[in-house]
Amino acid sequence: MRIEIDEGSGFCFGVTTAIKKAEEELEKGSDLYCLGDIVHNGMECERLHNMGLKTINHEEFSRLRGKKVLLRAHGEPPSTYSQAQNNGIEIIDATCPVVLQLQRRIKKQSDANPDAQIVIFGKNGHAEVLGLVGQTHQKAIVIEHTDEVKTLDFSRDIYLYSQTTKSLDEFHAIIDYIQKHIAPSATFKSFDTICRQVANRMPNICSFATKHDIILFVSGRKSSNGKVLFNACRENNPRTYLIEGPEEIDPSWLSNAESIGICGATSTPKWLMEQVATALLQKKNE
């Protein structure tokens, strides 16, 4: 049985930087809080928790005073920074540079044309999307699925952006629909704000999925990026299974498999994929 870990899988640049910043602060021995899960992977969160990282929600953040709080790669709305200043909280800002640039672009557009529809293709309630909507005084319209584009007012100006980890194909489908329906008197502009490091994983992971009898896709079930990539893998290889860790491997999946590929999301640590490979080797030798 051949086992291969996809070299292109694992943490993206933004997540790697956030975790490095957390580790550096924790090594100093100071108390460190993180606003929300630092990454959508339970086992990596547990590893950092064991190092001393305390994960809090926004309600707990509002009651905190004079502490250090790390903002993860997803970013936060302006209200979070204001609250931190009022509460004497020191912010360790690990917002991904790609997300930060997108926040600034949306704020600039919203301030310049407050009557226009700022539309964000993204997942409602996702941390990154909440941070983006916050740049527009909560006025931005979030489109989660392509069919929701029909609800827009095509007689008014539309400025379209995307959550950095969304599908390029779906984004282009939304653009096509708006272009066909926008009124001649209205302005429509779209801005491709999808992270290329993430977008490029789609064709790579699809190709990887076809090279193996079985694919074990390692990802936290909360990960938006994980869901997208897992579904892409399964479309290219029906024998694709989503697991959060090695303990979820079902031996029945492995029957008649000569080749097993292991891959994951931008929130999946390399060490976890290596643990899955080790577990497979143990099952092979049993």
CSV table of C-alpha atoms in Angstrom, one decimal:
chain,number,residue,atom,x,y,z
A,1,MET,CA,0.0,0.0,0.0
A,2,ARG,CA,1.5,3.3,-1.1
A,3,ILE,CA,0.8,6.4,1.1
A,4,GLU,CA,1.4,10.0,-0.1
A,5,ILE,CA,0.8,13.3,1.7
A,6,ASP,CA,0.0,16.1,-0.6
A,7,GLU,CA,2.8,18.6,-0.5
A,8,GLY,CA,0.5,21.5,-1.4
A,9,SER,CA,-1.9,20.9,1.6
A,10,GLY,CA,-1.5,22.5,5.0
A,11,PHE,CA,-1.6,25.9,6.6
A,12,CYS,CA,-1.7,28.9,4.3
A,13,PHE,CA,0.6,31.9,4.9
A,14,GLY,CA,-2.0,33.8,7.1
A,15,VAL,CA,-2.6,30.9,9.4
A,16,THR,CA,1.1,30.1,9.7
A,17,THR,CA,1.9,33.7,10.7
A,18,ALA,CA,-1.0,33.8,13.3
A,19,ILE,CA,0.2,30.6,14.9
A,20,LYS,CA,3.8,31.8,14.9
A,21,LYS,CA,2.8,35.0,16.6
A,22,ALA,CA,0.8,33.1,19.3
A,23,GLU,CA,3.8,30.7,19.9
A,24,GLU,CA,6.2,33.7,20.3
A,25,GLU,CA,3.9,35.4,22.8
A,26,LEU,CA,3.3,32.2,24.8
A,27,GLU,CA,7.1,31.6,25.0
A,28,LYS,CA,7.4,34.9,26.8
A,29,GLY,CA,5.3,33.4,29.5
A,30,SER,CA,2.6,36.1,29.3
A,31,ASP,CA,-1.2,35.5,29.4
A,32,LEU,CA,-2.5,35.4,25.9
A,33,TYR,CA,-6.1,35.2,24.7
A,34,CYS,CA,-7.4,34.6,21.2
A,35,LEU,CA,-10.6,36.0,19.9
A,36,GLY,CA,-12.3,32.9,18.4
A,37,ASP,CA,-10.5,29.6,17.4
A,38,ILE,CA,-7.1,30.6,16.0
A,39,VAL,CA,-7.7,28.0,13.2
A,40,HIS,CA,-10.6,25.8,12.3
A,41,ASN,CA,-8.9,22.7,13.5
A,42,GLY,CA,-9.7,21.3,16.9
A,43,MET,CA,-6.4,19.4,17.4
A,44,GLU,CA,-4.2,22.4,16.6
A,45,CYS,CA,-6.3,24.5,18.9
A,46,GLU,CA,-5.8,21.9,21.6
A,47,ARG,CA,-2.1,22.0,21.1
A,48,LEU,CA,-1.9,25.7,21.5
A,49,HIS,CA,-4.3,25.6,24.5
A,50,ASN,CA,-1.9,23.2,26.2
A,51,MET,CA,0.8,25.9,25.6
A,52,GLY,CA,-1.4,28.4,27.4
A,53,LEU,CA,-3.5,30.1,24.7
A,54,LYS,CA,-7.0,30.9,26.0
A,55,THR,CA,-9.8,31.1,23.4
A,56,ILE,CA,-12.6,33.5,24.1
A,57,ASN,CA,-15.7,34.7,22.3
A,58,HIS,CA,-16.8,38.3,21.7
A,59,GLU,CA,-18.9,38.5,24.9
A,60,GLU,CA,-15.9,37.4,27.0
A,61,PHE,CA,-13.7,39.9,25.1
A,62,SER,CA,-16.1,42.7,26.1
A,63,ARG,CA,-15.6,41.9,29.8
A,64,LEU,CA,-11.8,41.6,29.5
A,65,ARG,CA,-9.5,44.4,30.9
A,66,GLY,CA,-5.8,45.0,30.4
A,67,LYS,CA,-4.9,41.7,28.8
A,68,LYS,CA,-3.2,40.7,25.6
A,69,VAL,CA,-5.5,39.4,22.8
A,70,LEU,CA,-4.5,37.9,19.5
A,71,LEU,CA,-6.7,38.6,16.5
A,72,ARG,CA,-6.5,35.6,14.2
A,73,ALA,CA,-5.9,35.6,10.4
A,74,HIS,CA,-9.7,36.1,9.6
A,75,GLY,CA,-9.6,39.7,10.8
A,76,GLU,CA,-12.1,41.7,12.9
A,77,PRO,CA,-14.5,44.7,12.3
A,78,PRO,CA,-13.5,48.2,13.5
A,79,SER,CA,-15.7,47.8,16.6
A,80,THR,CA,-13.3,45.2,18.0
A,81,TYR,CA,-10.4,47.6,17.9
A,82,SER,CA,-12.5,50.4,19.5
A,83,GLN,CA,-13.5,48.0,22.3
A,84,ALA,CA,-9.9,46.9,22.9
A,85,GLN,CA,-8.8,50.6,23.2
A,86,ASN,CA,-11.7,51.3,25.7
A,87,ASN,CA,-10.8,48.2,27.8
A,88,GLY,CA,-7.0,48.7,27.8
A,89,ILE,CA,-6.5,45.5,25.8
A,90,GLU,CA,-3.2,45.1,23.9
A,91,ILE,CA,-4.0,43.7,20.5
A,92,ILE,CA,-1.6,41.2,18.8
A,93,ASP,CA,-2.9,41.6,15.3
A,94,ALA,CA,-2.4,38.5,13.2
A,95,THR,CA,-4.9,39.5,10.5
A,96,CYS,CA,-3.8,38.0,7.2
A,97,PRO,CA,-2.3,40.7,4.9
A,98,VAL,CA,-4.6,39.7,2.1
A,99,VAL,CA,-7.7,40.1,4.3
A,100,LEU,CA,-6.4,43.4,5.7
A,101,GLN,CA,-6.0,44.8,2.2
A,102,LEU,CA,-9.5,43.6,1.3
A,103,GLN,CA,-10.9,45.3,4.5
A,104,ARG,CA,-9.3,48.6,3.5
A,105,ARG,CA,-10.6,48.4,-0.1
A,106,ILE,CA,-14.1,47.8,1.0
A,107,LYS,CA,-14.0,50.6,3.6
A,108,LYS,CA,-12.7,53.0,1.0
A,109,GLN,CA,-15.4,52.1,-1.5
A,110,SER,CA,-18.1,52.2,1.2
A,111,ASP,CA,-17.0,55.7,2.3
A,112,ALA,CA,-16.7,57.0,-1.2
A,113,ASN,CA,-20.2,55.8,-2.3
A,114,PRO,CA,-22.4,55.1,0.7
A,115,ASP,CA,-25.6,54.7,-1.4
A,116,ALA,CA,-24.1,51.9,-3.5
A,117,GLN,CA,-24.6,48.2,-2.8
A,118,ILE,CA,-21.4,46.7,-1.4
A,119,VAL,CA,-21.9,42.9,-2.1
A,120,ILE,CA,-19.7,40.3,-0.5
A,121,PHE,CA,-19.7,36.7,-1.8
A,122,GLY,CA,-19.0,34.8,1.3
A,123,LYS,CA,-20.4,32.7,4.2
A,124,ASN,CA,-22.9,34.5,6.5
A,125,GLY,CA,-21.5,34.6,10.0
A,126,HIS,CA,-18.0,33.6,9.0
A,127,ALA,CA,-15.3,35.5,11.0
A,128,GLU,CA,-13.7,37.0,7.9
A,129,VAL,CA,-17.1,38.1,6.5
A,130,LEU,CA,-18.1,39.7,9.8
A,131,GLY,CA,-14.9,41.7,9.6
A,132,LEU,CA,-15.6,42.8,6.0
A,133,VAL,CA,-19.2,43.8,6.7
A,134,GLY,CA,-18.0,45.8,9.6
A,135,GLN,CA,-16.1,48.1,7.3
A,136,THR,CA,-19.4,49.3,5.8
A,137,HIS,CA,-21.3,50.1,9.0
A,138,GLN,CA,-23.1,46.7,8.6
A,139,LYS,CA,-24.6,47.8,5.3
A,140,ALA,CA,-22.9,45.3,3.0
A,141,ILE,CA,-25.0,42.5,1.4
A,142,VAL,CA,-23.7,39.0,1.9
A,143,ILE,CA,-24.4,36.5,-0.9
A,144,GLU,CA,-23.7,32.9,0.2
A,145,HIS,CA,-24.9,31.0,-2.9
A,146,THR,CA,-25.0,32.0,-6.6
A,147,ASP,CA,-28.8,32.0,-6.8
A,148,GLU,CA,-29.0,34.7,-4.1
A,149,VAL,CA,-27.7,37.2,-6.6
A,150,LYS,CA,-31.3,37.6,-7.9
A,151,THR,CA,-32.2,39.5,-4.7
A,152,LEU,CA,-30.0,42.5,-5.6
A,153,ASP,CA,-31.4,45.8,-6.8
A,154,PHE,CA,-30.0,46.0,-10.4
A,155,SER,CA,-31.2,49.6,-10.8
A,156,ARG,CA,-28.5,50.7,-8.2
A,157,ASP,CA,-24.7,50.6,-8.3
A,158,ILE,CA,-23.1,47.3,-7.3
A,159,TYR,CA,-19.6,46.8,-6.1
A,160,LEU,CA,-18.8,43.1,-5.7
A,161,TYR,CA,-16.1,41.6,-3.5
A,162,SER,CA,-15.4,38.0,-2.3
A,163,GLN,CA,-14.3,36.3,0.9
A,164,THR,CA,-10.7,35.4,0.2
A,165,THR,CA,-11.3,31.6,0.4
A,166,LYS,CA,-14.3,31.3,-1.9
A,167,SER,CA,-14.6,29.4,-5.2
A,168,LEU,CA,-13.4,31.3,-8.3
A,169,ASP,CA,-15.9,29.6,-10.6
A,170,GLU,CA,-18.9,30.6,-8.4
A,171,PHE,CA,-17.5,34.2,-8.2
A,172,HIS,CA,-17.4,34.4,-12.0
A,173,ALA,CA,-20.9,33.0,-12.3
A,174,ILE,CA,-22.1,35.8,-10.0
A,175,ILE,CA,-20.3,38.4,-12.1
A,176,ASP,CA,-21.9,37.0,-15.3
A,177,TYR,CA,-25.4,37.2,-13.9
A,178,ILE,CA,-25.0,40.8,-12.6
A,179,GLN,CA,-23.5,41.9,-16.0
A,180,LYS,CA,-26.5,40.5,-17.8
A,181,HIS,CA,-29.1,42.2,-15.5
A,182,ILE,CA,-27.5,45.5,-14.4
A,183,ALA,CA,-29.5,48.5,-15.5
A,184,PRO,CA,-27.7,50.7,-18.1
A,185,SER,CA,-27.9,53.6,-15.7
A,186,ALA,CA,-26.2,51.7,-12.9
A,187,THR,CA,-22.5,51.1,-12.3
A,188,PHE,CA,-21.2,47.5,-11.7
A,189,LYS,CA,-17.6,46.8,-10.7
A,190,SER,CA,-16.2,43.5,-9.5
A,191,PHE,CA,-13.0,43.0,-7.6
A,192,ASP,CA,-11.3,39.5,-7.6
A,193,THR,CA,-10.2,39.4,-4.0
A,194,ILE,CA,-9.9,35.6,-3.7
A,195,CYS,CA,-6.5,34.6,-2.3
A,196,ARG,CA,-4.5,32.9,-5.1
A,197,GLN,CA,-2.6,30.7,-2.6
A,198,VAL,CA,-5.9,29.2,-1.7
A,199,ALA,CA,-7.5,29.3,-5.2
A,200,ASN,CA,-4.5,27.5,-6.7
A,201,ARG,CA,-5.1,24.6,-4.3
A,202,MET,CA,-8.3,23.7,-6.1
A,203,PRO,CA,-6.8,22.4,-9.4
A,204,ASN,CA,-3.8,20.9,-7.5
A,205,ILE,CA,-5.9,19.0,-5.0
A,206,CYS,CA,-8.3,17.8,-7.8
A,207,SER,CA,-5.3,16.4,-9.7
A,208,PHE,CA,-3.9,14.8,-6.5
A,209,ALA,CA,-7.3,13.1,-5.9
A,210,THR,CA,-7.2,11.3,-9.2
A,211,LYS,CA,-3.8,9.7,-8.5
A,212,HIS,CA,-4.9,7.5,-5.6
A,213,ASP,CA,-7.5,4.8,-5.0
A,214,ILE,CA,-8.6,6.4,-1.7
A,215,ILE,CA,-8.3,10.0,-0.4
A,216,LEU,CA,-8.3,10.8,3.3
A,217,PHE,CA,-9.1,14.5,3.5
A,218,VAL,CA,-8.0,15.8,6.9
A,219,SER,CA,-9.9,18.9,8.1
A,220,GLY,CA,-11.8,20.4,10.9
A,221,ARG,CA,-15.5,20.3,10.2
A,222,LYS,CA,-15.9,24.0,10.9
A,223,SER,CA,-13.5,24.9,8.1
A,224,SER,CA,-15.2,26.7,5.1
A,225,ASN,CA,-12.1,26.1,2.9
A,226,GLY,CA,-12.1,22.5,4.1
A,227,LYS,CA,-15.7,21.9,2.9
A,228,VAL,CA,-14.9,23.4,-0.5
A,229,LEU,CA,-11.7,21.4,-1.1
A,230,PHE,CA,-13.2,18.2,0.3
A,231,ASN,CA,-16.2,18.4,-2.1
A,232,ALA,CA,-13.8,19.0,-5.0
A,233,CYS,CA,-11.8,15.9,-4.0
A,234,ARG,CA,-14.9,13.8,-3.8
A,235,GLU,CA,-16.1,14.9,-7.2
A,236,ASN,CA,-12.8,13.7,-8.6
A,237,ASN,CA,-12.5,10.6,-6.5
A,238,PRO,CA,-15.7,9.1,-4.9
A,239,ARG,CA,-13.6,7.2,-2.4
A,240,THR,CA,-12.8,10.4,-0.5
A,241,TYR,CA,-13.4,10.5,3.2
A,242,LEU,CA,-13.4,13.5,5.6
A,243,ILE,CA,-11.6,12.9,8.9
A,244,GLU,CA,-10.5,15.2,11.7
A,245,GLY,CA,-7.8,12.9,12.9
A,246,PRO,CA,-6.3,9.4,12.7
A,247,GLU,CA,-8.8,7.9,15.2
A,248,GLU,CA,-11.6,8.4,12.6
A,249,ILE,CA,-10.1,6.1,10.0
A,250,ASP,CA,-12.5,3.3,9.2
A,251,PRO,CA,-10.5,0.1,8.2
A,252,SER,CA,-13.3,-0.9,5.8
A,253,TRP,CA,-12.4,2.0,3.6
A,254,LEU,CA,-9.0,0.6,2.9
A,255,SER,CA,-10.1,-2.7,1.3
A,256,ASN,CA,-8.6,-3.2,-2.2
A,257,ALA,CA,-6.6,0.1,-1.9
A,258,GLU,CA,-3.1,0.0,-3.3
A,259,SER,CA,-2.6,3.8,-3.1
A,260,ILE,CA,-3.9,6.2,-0.4
A,261,GLY,CA,-3.5,10.0,-0.7
A,262,ILE,CA,-3.7,12.3,2.3
A,263,CYS,CA,-4.5,16.0,1.9
A,264,GLY,CA,-6.2,18.8,3.8
A,265,ALA,CA,-7.4,22.3,4.1
A,266,THR,CA,-5.5,25.6,4.6
A,267,SER,CA,-6.3,25.1,8.3
A,268,THR,CA,-4.9,21.6,8.5
A,269,PRO,CA,-1.5,21.2,10.2
A,270,LYS,CA,1.2,19.1,8.4
A,271,TRP,CA,1.9,17.2,11.7
A,272,LEU,CA,-1.7,16.0,11.7
A,273,MET,CA,-1.5,14.6,8.2
A,274,GLU,CA,1.7,12.9,9.2
A,275,GLN,CA,-0.1,11.3,12.2
A,276,VAL,CA,-2.7,10.0,9.7
A,277,ALA,CA,0.0,8.5,7.5
A,278,THR,CA,1.6,6.8,10.6
A,279,ALA,CA,-1.8,5.4,11.7
A,280,LEU,CA,-2.3,3.9,8.2
A,281,LEU,CA,1.1,2.2,8.3
A,282,GLN,CA,0.3,0.7,11.6
A,283,LYS,CA,-3.1,-0.6,10.3
A,284,LYS,CA,-1.2,-2.0,7.2
A,285,ASN,CA,1.2,-4.0,9.6
A,286,GLU,CA,-1.6,-5.3,11.8
